Coordinates of C-alpha atoms and ligand atoms in Angstrom, one line a residue:
M153 CA 113.0 -50.3 99.1
A154 CA 114.8 -52.2 96.4
R155 CA 118.5 -53.2 96.8
T156 CA 121.5 -53.7 95.2
V157 CA 122.4 -57.1 95.1
T158 CA 125.4 -58.7 94.1
D159 CA 126.2 -62.3 92.8
R160 CA 127.2 -64.6 95.6
A161 CA 130.1 -66.2 92.7
S162 CA 131.3 -62.9 90.4
G163 CA 130.6 -60.5 93.3
R164 CA 129.0 -58.6 90.8
P165 CA 125.3 -56.8 91.3
T166 CA 123.0 -58.9 89.1
S167 CA 121.1 -57.3 85.9
G168 CA 118.7 -55.3 89.1
R169 CA 115.6 -56.7 87.2
P170 CA 112.9 -57.0 90.3
T171 CA 113.4 -59.6 92.3
S172 CA 109.7 -61.7 93.4
L173 CA 109.9 -65.0 95.8
L174 CA 108.8 -68.4 95.1
W175 CA 107.5 -69.5 98.6
F176 CA 107.9 -73.9 98.2
R177 CA 105.0 -76.3 100.3
R178 CA 103.7 -78.5 98.8
D179 CA 105.2 -78.5 95.0
L180 CA 108.5 -79.1 96.2
R181 CA 110.0 -79.6 92.2
L182 CA 111.3 -77.3 89.5
T183 CA 109.4 -78.7 86.0
D184 CA 105.9 -78.8 85.3
H185 CA 105.9 -75.7 88.0
P186 CA 103.4 -73.0 87.0
A187 CA 104.0 -70.4 90.4
L188 CA 107.7 -70.7 89.0
L189 CA 106.6 -69.5 85.7
A190 CA 104.5 -67.2 86.9
A191 CA 107.8 -65.7 89.3
I192 CA 110.1 -65.9 86.1
E193 CA 108.2 -63.3 84.3
D194 CA 108.6 -60.8 87.2
G195 CA 112.3 -61.2 86.7
E196 CA 114.6 -62.4 88.9
V197 CA 113.7 -65.3 91.6
L198 CA 114.4 -66.2 95.0
P199 CA 113.5 -69.6 95.9
V200 CA 112.4 -69.8 99.9
V201 CA 110.7 -72.4 102.3
C202 CA 109.5 -71.8 105.5
P203 CA 110.4 -75.0 108.1
D204 CA 108.6 -73.9 111.0
D205 CA 105.1 -73.5 108.9
A206 CA 102.5 -75.9 111.4
A207 CA 100.2 -75.9 108.3
L208 CA 103.0 -78.2 106.1
A209 CA 101.6 -81.3 106.6
A210 CA 99.9 -82.6 109.8
G211 CA 101.8 -85.5 110.7
E212 CA 105.4 -85.5 111.9
L213 CA 106.1 -88.5 110.0
P214 CA 105.0 -86.5 106.8
R215 CA 106.9 -82.9 107.8
L216 CA 110.3 -85.3 108.0
R217 CA 109.8 -86.1 104.8
W218 CA 109.2 -82.9 103.7
T219 CA 112.1 -81.9 104.7
A220 CA 113.8 -84.3 103.5
A221 CA 112.4 -83.4 99.9
A222 CA 113.5 -79.8 100.5
R223 CA 116.7 -80.3 101.0
S224 CA 116.8 -82.9 97.6
L225 CA 115.2 -79.8 96.3
S226 CA 118.3 -77.2 97.5
E227 CA 120.7 -79.8 95.9
D228 CA 118.3 -79.2 92.8
I229 CA 118.7 -75.8 92.8
A230 CA 122.5 -75.6 94.1
A231 CA 122.8 -77.1 91.6
Q232 CA 121.1 -74.6 88.2
G233 CA 123.9 -71.7 90.4
G234 CA 121.0 -71.0 92.7
R235 CA 120.3 -71.3 96.9
L236 CA 117.3 -71.9 98.5
V237 CA 116.6 -69.8 101.4
V238 CA 115.2 -71.5 105.0
A239 CA 113.3 -68.7 106.9
A240 CA 113.3 -69.1 110.1
G241 CA 109.8 -68.5 111.9
D242 CA 106.3 -68.0 111.3
P243 CA 105.4 -67.8 107.5
E244 CA 104.1 -64.3 107.9
H245 CA 106.3 -62.7 109.2
A246 CA 109.9 -64.4 107.8
L247 CA 108.3 -63.9 104.5
A248 CA 107.5 -60.3 105.0
R249 CA 110.9 -59.5 106.4
L250 CA 112.7 -61.1 103.7
A251 CA 110.9 -59.7 101.1
A252 CA 111.0 -56.8 102.4
R253 CA 115.7 -56.8 102.7
V254 CA 115.7 -57.7 98.8
G255 CA 112.2 -55.2 97.9
A256 CA 110.2 -58.3 96.3
Q257 CA 106.9 -56.4 95.5
R258 CA 105.4 -60.5 95.3
V259 CA 105.7 -63.7 96.6
H260 CA 104.7 -66.8 94.1
V261 CA 103.5 -69.7 95.6
T262 CA 101.5 -72.8 94.3
R263 CA 97.8 -72.2 95.6
E264 CA 96.8 -74.4 98.3
T265 CA 93.0 -75.6 99.8
D266 CA 92.8 -77.6 102.3
P267 CA 92.0 -75.8 105.7
P268 CA 95.2 -75.3 107.8
A269 CA 96.7 -73.5 104.3
A270 CA 94.2 -71.6 103.0
A271 CA 93.9 -70.1 107.0
R272 CA 97.9 -69.5 107.2
D273 CA 97.6 -68.4 103.3
A274 CA 94.7 -65.5 104.3
R275 CA 97.3 -64.5 107.4
V276 CA 100.7 -64.5 105.5
R277 CA 98.0 -62.5 102.1
E278 CA 97.4 -59.8 104.6
R279 CA 100.8 -59.6 106.6
L280 CA 102.5 -58.7 102.9
A281 CA 99.9 -56.9 102.3
A282 CA 100.0 -54.2 104.5
D283 CA 104.0 -53.3 103.6
G284 CA 102.8 -53.3 99.7
V285 CA 103.4 -57.0 98.7
E286 CA 100.9 -59.5 97.0
L287 CA 100.5 -63.1 97.8
V288 CA 100.0 -64.7 94.2
G289 CA 99.0 -67.9 93.3
T290 CA 99.2 -70.2 90.4
G291 CA 98.4 -73.2 90.0
T292 CA 97.5 -76.2 92.8
P293 CA 98.7 -79.5 93.6
Y294 CA 95.9 -80.9 91.7
A295 CA 95.7 -81.6 88.1
V296 CA 91.8 -79.9 88.2
G297 CA 91.9 -77.3 90.8
P298 CA 89.3 -77.7 94.5
G299 CA 86.0 -75.4 93.3
L300 CA 86.5 -75.9 89.7
V301 CA 84.4 -79.2 89.3
M302 CA 80.2 -78.3 89.9
T303 CA 77.2 -80.0 89.3
K304 CA 75.2 -77.9 86.5
Q305 CA 73.3 -76.3 88.7
G306 CA 76.2 -74.9 90.4
T307 CA 76.5 -76.8 93.4
P308 CA 79.4 -79.1 94.1
Y309 CA 79.4 -83.0 93.9
A310 CA 78.6 -85.0 97.1
V311 CA 78.9 -87.8 95.0
F312 CA 82.5 -89.9 93.4
T313 CA 81.5 -91.1 90.0
P314 CA 79.8 -88.3 88.7
F315 CA 82.0 -86.0 89.9
S316 CA 85.0 -88.3 88.3
R317 CA 82.6 -88.4 85.3
A318 CA 82.6 -84.5 84.8
W319 CA 86.5 -84.2 86.1
R320 CA 87.1 -86.1 83.1
E321 CA 85.1 -84.0 80.7
H322 CA 86.7 -80.6 82.5
G323 CA 89.8 -82.0 82.0
W324 CA 93.0 -80.4 82.0
P325 CA 95.8 -78.8 80.4
G326 CA 99.8 -81.0 80.0
P327 CA 102.0 -80.2 82.2
A328 CA 103.6 -76.5 82.4
P329 CA 106.4 -76.7 80.1
A330 CA 110.1 -76.5 81.9
P331 CA 112.0 -73.0 81.9
S332 CA 115.6 -73.6 81.3
T333 CA 117.6 -72.2 83.3
P334 CA 115.6 -69.8 86.0
P335 CA 117.0 -66.6 87.1
W336 CA 118.1 -67.0 90.5
A337 CA 118.6 -64.0 92.5
A338 CA 121.9 -64.2 94.4
V339 CA 121.3 -63.9 98.1
P340 CA 122.5 -60.7 99.8
D341 CA 124.0 -61.5 102.8
D342 CA 122.8 -59.3 105.0
A343 CA 119.1 -59.9 104.4
L344 CA 119.6 -64.1 106.2
S345 CA 122.2 -61.9 108.6
D346 CA 119.0 -61.6 111.3
G347 CA 119.1 -64.6 114.1
E348 CA 115.5 -63.6 115.0
A349 CA 113.3 -64.2 112.2
L350 CA 115.6 -65.5 109.3
S351 CA 118.6 -67.8 109.2
D352 CA 121.0 -69.2 106.4
G353 CA 121.0 -72.8 108.2
E354 CA 120.5 -75.7 105.7
L355 CA 117.8 -78.0 106.2
P356 CA 118.9 -80.7 108.8
S357 CA 119.5 -84.0 107.3
V358 CA 117.0 -86.2 108.0
D359 CA 117.8 -89.7 109.6
D360 CA 115.0 -91.8 109.8
P361 CA 114.8 -95.6 108.6
R362 CA 111.6 -95.3 107.3
I363 CA 112.8 -92.2 104.8
D364 CA 114.7 -94.0 101.9
P365 CA 117.2 -91.2 101.0
A366 CA 116.4 -93.3 97.6
T367 CA 113.1 -91.9 96.7
L368 CA 113.9 -88.4 98.0
G369 CA 113.1 -85.6 94.9
E370 CA 112.1 -84.4 92.1
R371 CA 113.9 -87.1 89.6
A372 CA 113.4 -89.8 91.7
A373 CA 109.7 -89.8 91.2
L374 CA 110.2 -88.9 87.8
D375 CA 111.3 -92.7 87.9
R376 CA 109.2 -94.4 90.1
L377 CA 106.6 -93.0 87.7
A378 CA 108.5 -94.7 84.6
A379 CA 109.5 -97.8 86.6
F380 CA 105.2 -98.5 87.2
L381 CA 104.4 -97.5 83.5
V382 CA 106.3 -100.8 82.3
D383 CA 106.5 -102.1 85.4
D384 CA 102.8 -102.6 87.0
L385 CA 100.3 -100.1 85.1
A386 CA 98.7 -103.5 82.5
R387 CA 98.4 -105.4 85.9
Y388 CA 97.5 -102.2 88.1
A389 CA 93.4 -103.2 87.7
D390 CA 93.7 -107.2 88.3
E391 CA 96.5 -106.9 91.2
R392 CA 95.7 -103.1 93.1
D393 CA 94.1 -104.9 96.1
R394 CA 96.4 -107.4 96.6
P395 CA 99.0 -105.9 99.5
D396 CA 101.7 -109.1 98.9
L397 CA 101.9 -108.0 95.4
D398 CA 103.0 -104.2 96.2
T399 CA 102.4 -103.8 92.5
T400 CA 100.4 -100.1 93.0
S401 CA 102.3 -96.9 91.9
R402 CA 103.5 -95.6 95.4
L403 CA 103.5 -92.5 94.3
S404 CA 101.5 -90.9 96.7
V405 CA 104.8 -90.4 98.9
P406 CA 105.8 -87.8 96.1
L407 CA 102.3 -86.5 95.4
R408 CA 102.3 -85.6 99.0
H409 CA 105.3 -83.2 98.4
G410 CA 105.0 -81.9 95.0
E411 CA 107.6 -84.2 94.1
I412 CA 105.7 -84.6 91.1
H413 CA 102.8 -83.1 89.9
P414 CA 99.7 -85.2 88.7
R415 CA 99.4 -84.0 85.5
T416 CA 102.5 -85.0 84.7
I417 CA 101.6 -88.3 85.6
L418 CA 98.1 -88.4 83.5
A419 CA 100.2 -86.8 80.4
A420 CA 102.6 -89.7 80.9
I421 CA 99.8 -92.5 81.4
D422 CA 98.4 -91.0 77.9
E423 CA 101.7 -91.3 76.1
A424 CA 102.4 -95.1 77.7
T425 CA 98.7 -96.5 77.1
A426 CA 98.2 -94.9 73.5
G427 CA 98.0 -98.1 71.7
W428 CA 96.6 -100.3 74.5
R429 CA 92.7 -101.2 73.1
D430 CA 92.9 -104.1 75.8
V431 CA 92.1 -104.8 79.2
R432 CA 95.7 -103.3 79.9
A433 CA 93.2 -100.1 78.9
D434 CA 91.0 -100.6 81.6
A435 CA 94.0 -100.9 84.3
A436 CA 95.2 -97.0 82.8
E437 CA 91.4 -96.3 83.3
K438 CA 91.1 -97.3 86.8
F439 CA 94.2 -96.2 88.2
V440 CA 93.6 -92.7 86.7
T441 CA 89.9 -93.2 88.7
E442 CA 92.1 -93.4 91.6
L443 CA 94.0 -90.2 91.1
A444 CA 90.4 -88.7 90.4
W445 CA 89.5 -89.6 93.6
R446 CA 92.5 -87.8 95.6
E447 CA 90.9 -85.1 93.9
F448 CA 87.3 -86.2 94.1
Y449 CA 88.0 -85.8 98.4
A450 CA 90.4 -82.6 97.6
D451 CA 87.5 -80.8 96.7
V452 CA 85.0 -82.3 99.3
L453 CA 87.2 -80.7 101.7
H454 CA 87.4 -77.1 99.8
H455 CA 84.1 -76.9 100.3
D456 CA 83.6 -78.3 103.6
P457 CA 86.8 -77.2 105.5
V458 CA 85.0 -78.5 108.6
S459 CA 84.3 -81.7 107.7
A460 CA 88.3 -82.6 108.5
W461 CA 87.6 -83.5 111.9
E462 CA 83.9 -84.5 112.0
D463 CA 81.3 -86.8 110.2
L464 CA 80.8 -84.9 107.2
R465 CA 76.7 -86.0 107.7
G466 CA 75.1 -86.0 110.0
T467 CA 73.2 -89.7 109.5
L468 CA 74.8 -91.2 111.9
L469 CA 75.6 -88.2 114.4
D470 CA 74.2 -90.4 117.7
L471 CA 76.1 -93.9 116.6
P472 CA 77.0 -94.4 120.2
Y473 CA 81.1 -94.9 120.1
D474 CA 83.5 -96.2 122.6
D475 CA 85.2 -93.2 125.1
A476 CA 89.0 -94.2 123.5
D477 CA 90.3 -92.1 126.7
E478 CA 88.3 -94.9 129.3
P479 CA 91.7 -97.2 130.2
A480 CA 89.9 -100.9 128.6
V481 CA 88.7 -99.5 125.3
A482 CA 92.4 -97.0 125.2
R483 CA 94.0 -100.6 126.1
R484 CA 92.7 -102.0 122.6
V485 CA 93.7 -98.6 121.1
E486 CA 96.9 -98.8 122.2
A487 CA 96.8 -102.7 120.8
W488 CA 95.2 -101.2 117.0
R489 CA 97.9 -99.1 117.5
E490 CA 100.9 -101.6 117.9
G491 CA 99.6 -104.2 115.8
R492 CA 99.0 -106.5 118.3
T493 CA 95.2 -107.3 118.1
G494 CA 95.4 -111.0 117.2
Y495 CA 93.8 -110.2 113.9
P496 CA 97.5 -111.4 111.2
I497 CA 96.1 -109.0 108.3
V498 CA 95.5 -106.3 110.8
D499 CA 98.5 -106.8 112.3
A500 CA 100.2 -106.6 109.5
G501 CA 98.7 -103.3 108.4
M502 CA 99.2 -101.5 111.8
R503 CA 103.0 -102.4 111.5
Q504 CA 104.1 -101.8 108.1
L505 CA 102.4 -98.4 108.7
R506 CA 104.8 -98.1 112.4
D507 CA 108.1 -99.7 110.2
S508 CA 107.9 -97.9 107.1
G509 CA 105.5 -95.1 106.9
W510 CA 103.0 -96.6 104.4
M511 CA 100.1 -98.9 104.0
H512 CA 98.0 -100.3 101.0
N513 CA 95.4 -98.7 99.8
R514 CA 93.0 -102.0 101.1
V515 CA 94.7 -102.8 104.1
R516 CA 94.2 -99.3 105.4
M517 CA 90.5 -100.2 104.8
I518 CA 90.6 -103.1 106.8
T519 CA 92.8 -101.7 109.9
A520 CA 90.3 -98.7 109.3
S521 CA 87.1 -100.9 109.6
F522 CA 88.2 -102.7 112.5
L523 CA 89.0 -99.9 114.7
V524 CA 85.9 -98.1 113.9
K525 CA 83.1 -101.5 113.5
D526 CA 85.7 -104.0 115.9
L527 CA 86.5 -101.7 118.9
H528 CA 84.0 -99.1 118.7
V529 CA 86.1 -96.1 118.0
W530 CA 84.9 -92.9 116.3
W531 CA 87.1 -92.7 112.8
P532 CA 89.0 -89.4 114.2
V533 CA 91.0 -91.5 116.8
G534 CA 92.5 -93.6 114.2
A535 CA 92.5 -90.6 111.5
R536 CA 95.2 -88.9 113.8
H537 CA 97.1 -91.8 114.1
F538 CA 97.7 -92.4 110.7
L539 CA 98.3 -88.8 110.1
D540 CA 101.2 -89.0 112.0
H541 CA 102.7 -92.5 110.9
L542 CA 102.3 -91.5 106.5
L543 CA 105.1 -90.4 104.9
D544 CA 102.1 -89.0 102.5
G545 CA 99.8 -88.5 105.0
D546 CA 97.1 -85.6 103.5
L547 CA 94.4 -84.4 105.7
A548 CA 91.8 -84.3 102.8
S549 CA 92.7 -88.0 101.1
N550 CA 93.1 -89.8 104.9
N551 CA 90.2 -88.3 106.5
H552 CA 87.7 -88.7 104.1
G553 CA 89.4 -92.4 103.4
W554 CA 88.3 -92.7 107.0
Q555 CA 85.3 -91.3 106.7
W556 CA 84.4 -93.9 103.8
V557 CA 85.1 -96.2 105.8
A558 CA 83.0 -95.3 108.9
G559 CA 80.1 -94.9 106.7
T560 CA 79.9 -90.6 107.4
G561 CA 81.7 -89.1 104.3
T562 CA 80.0 -88.7 101.2
D563 CA 79.6 -91.6 98.8
A564 CA 80.7 -93.4 102.1
S565 CA 80.4 -97.3 102.1
P566 CA 77.1 -98.3 104.0
F567 CA 78.3 -98.6 108.3
F568 CA 76.7 -102.1 107.3
R569 CA 79.8 -103.5 105.2
V570 CA 81.9 -104.7 107.8
F571 CA 85.4 -106.3 107.3
N572 CA 85.9 -109.5 107.8
P573 CA 89.6 -109.1 108.8
T574 CA 90.3 -113.4 108.5
L575 CA 87.6 -114.2 104.9
Q576 CA 89.4 -110.8 103.2
G577 CA 93.2 -111.8 104.7
T578 CA 93.0 -115.6 103.1
K579 CA 91.6 -113.6 99.5
L580 CA 94.0 -110.8 99.2
D581 CA 96.6 -112.2 100.9
P582 CA 96.4 -115.8 100.1
S583 CA 100.2 -117.4 100.4
G584 CA 99.8 -115.0 103.4
E585 CA 103.5 -113.5 102.5
Y586 CA 102.3 -110.3 103.8
V587 CA 101.2 -111.2 106.7
R588 CA 104.3 -113.3 107.4
R589 CA 106.9 -109.6 105.8
W590 CA 105.5 -107.2 109.0
V591 CA 104.5 -109.9 111.6
P592 CA 107.8 -111.6 112.8
E593 CA 105.8 -113.7 115.3
L594 CA 104.2 -115.5 112.4
A595 CA 107.0 -115.8 110.3
H596 CA 107.1 -119.7 111.1
V597 CA 103.7 -120.5 109.9
R598 CA 103.3 -121.6 106.5
G599 CA 100.6 -120.9 103.7
K600 CA 97.3 -118.9 104.5
G601 CA 97.0 -121.0 107.7
V602 CA 98.8 -117.4 108.7
H603 CA 95.5 -115.5 109.2
T604 CA 94.0 -118.4 111.1
P605 CA 96.0 -118.8 113.5
W606 CA 93.9 -119.6 116.4
K607 CA 93.4 -123.5 114.1
T608 CA 96.9 -124.0 112.9
D609 CA 99.5 -125.5 115.2
G610 CA 101.8 -124.4 116.8
A611 CA 101.0 -120.4 115.3
Y612 CA 101.0 -119.2 119.0
D613 CA 104.4 -120.4 119.6
E614 CA 106.7 -117.4 119.4
G615 CA 104.5 -115.3 121.4
Y616 CA 101.8 -113.7 118.5
P617 CA 98.5 -112.5 121.2
R618 CA 95.8 -114.2 121.1
P619 CA 92.6 -111.7 119.9
I620 CA 92.0 -108.9 122.0
V621 CA 88.0 -108.8 120.6
D622 CA 86.0 -111.9 119.2
H623 CA 85.3 -110.3 115.8
D624 CA 81.9 -112.0 114.8
L625 CA 80.5 -110.9 118.3
E626 CA 81.6 -107.0 118.0
R627 CA 80.4 -106.8 114.5
R628 CA 76.9 -108.1 115.7
E629 CA 77.3 -105.4 118.5
A630 CA 78.2 -102.7 115.5
L631 CA 74.8 -103.8 113.4
A632 CA 73.1 -103.7 117.0
R633 CA 73.9 -100.1 117.7
Y634 CA 73.4 -98.6 114.2
E635 CA 70.3 -100.3 114.0
A636 CA 69.4 -98.7 117.3
T637 CA 70.4 -95.3 115.9
R638 CA 67.9 -96.1 112.3
R639 CA 64.9 -95.9 115.1
Ligands
FAD276 C1 91.5 -95.1 105.8 C2 92.3 -94.4 104.7 C3 93.3 -93.0 104.7 C4 94.2 -93.2 103.7 N1 94.8 -92.3 103.8 C5 95.7 -91.7 103.2 C6 96.7 -90.6 102.9 O1 96.6 -89.7 104.1 N2 97.3 -89.8 102.2 C7 97.0 -90.1 100.5 O2 97.2 -90.1 99.9 N3 96.5 -91.7 100.4 C8 95.4 -91.8 101.3 N4 94.7 -93.2 101.2 C9 94.5 -93.6 99.8 C10 95.0 -94.9 99.1 O3 95.5 -95.6 100.5 C11 96.8 -94.4 98.8 O4 95.8 -93.1 98.1 C12 97.2 -95.4 98.6 O5 97.5 -96.7 99.2 C13 98.8 -94.8 97.9 O6 99.2 -96.0 97.3 P1 99.7 -96.2 96.0 O7 100.6 -94.5 95.1 O8 101.0 -96.7 95.5 O9 98.5 -95.7 95.1 P2 97.8 -96.1 93.9 O10 97.3 -97.3 93.8 O11 99.4 -96.0 92.8 O12 97.3 -95.2 92.8 C14 97.7 -93.5 92.4 C15 97.1 -93.0 93.6 O13 95.8 -92.2 93.7 C16 95.8 -91.6 94.5 N5 94.9 -92.5 94.9 C17 94.4 -93.7 94.8 N6 93.0 -94.2 96.0 C18 92.9 -93.1 96.6 C19 92.2 -93.0 97.4 N7 91.2 -93.9 98.2 N8 91.6 -92.2 98.0 C20 92.3 -90.8 97.0 N9 93.8 -91.2 96.4 C21 94.1 -92.3 96.7 C22 96.5 -91.4 95.0 O14 97.6 -90.0 95.1 C23 97.6 -92.7 94.6 O15 99.7 -92.3 94.9 C24 93.9 -93.5 102.5 C25 92.7 -94.4 102.3 C26 92.0 -95.2 103.2 C27 91.0 -95.7 103.2

């Protein structure tokens, strides 16, 4: 039953047009937002978030980052005269109750395809349908929605390069037009007074040193994009593998929470690079290819949800891993988590993750390789740790990134490619700057000697640990296990 809703500021009834709900999840922005436009077509829009939703993020830190971004969104909505409803409890019950209170016939969302989110949406759809309310999905967090790029035979792509070619050929629309101020519905006071299921609570303020308030929200994401295009894009192809230079876009975190849509990024790149004919054009192309990896992994996970936590390809199912619960192995895994392996580039990466909630892409590969091929531990143990600590933690990109390293995923780097942490460090952090930044016990060591403390006088003076394993021996051990599996 529709209710009369009064505007809180004026006390007057609002227009009486049907009110639909817009449920924000991984789309915490107000521009380039097709689901918002679809909701506006229904009339007044009541924006809502469900912070108790277990599917919001796979790990603790991305959840916290989500909360901080949602607070920023609520401020943006308030600046337009609206009010973001914070609905407590399971989304299916909270939304059903709120829809009934305000007489909404539809709940609009951006469609999500990762397995926990898709399962949640199936539950919500069913619960709402019982009350005659429709869950309407419009758009996705991707330029091309998962499932849309298929081979000529109608099967999903299993390999990245042909996928990325077909993805470009498929193309994507430009950014969705920005609505003039959306017709935010006023919130009826009694809709929020049900202590059990709905609360008019504020989203808690987030005070975590890893979350920089200056990086939160849609405005900050657009500013980051603009700065990247001007300062770093032209050098991207040359410098993207250098953790010491820090010239990648850092857009993974706003992308994860939908503070920016990839369409907006792709359109801005087209515009910024229109006149580029030289090596800078290759750099831009390389960057677009990285965005395609994000889309590819989402597509793979959509078609094969079980691959979130199991080997995608069965070729290494017999590979014997060490049991991460066995005390000696558990101690080594703990040293890896805390950045005390005695391999400087590995420890710098793991401490960057722990202390800042982010890690450089190449270092993600090196640290992942170390867990799987030097410590012989199955990749989900590391993937779980990353998801708990990454601000950009994303099931598809993370778990398929891990499978790429472990040799079990699609397009996998072969298992016998074992990253040598010392050579990688010396090559990609040539002055040792990155290691010194994150490992204080090595801050006194000058130059690239920081990557070989066992050969550098005085390197252990400040308590840096000795290597917990011998890389050359463990590399041989990993290859022996691999060969035995192949036989
Ligand atoms: C083991 C491992 C775990 C990873 N976990 C995640 C994760 O949880 N979340 C996440 O967003 N990325 C993950 N990545 C991919 C990549 O490391 C990050 O996207 C990148 O480091 C983010 O920094 P940036 O935004 O500065 O990247 P840029 O180099 O500026 O790239 C631009 C964007 O392209 C996308 N992208 C770049 N590289 C990849 C890639 N290899 N796979 C998928 N997308 C990519 C990201 O959206 C990124 O923001 C993982 C990679 C590995 C090897």
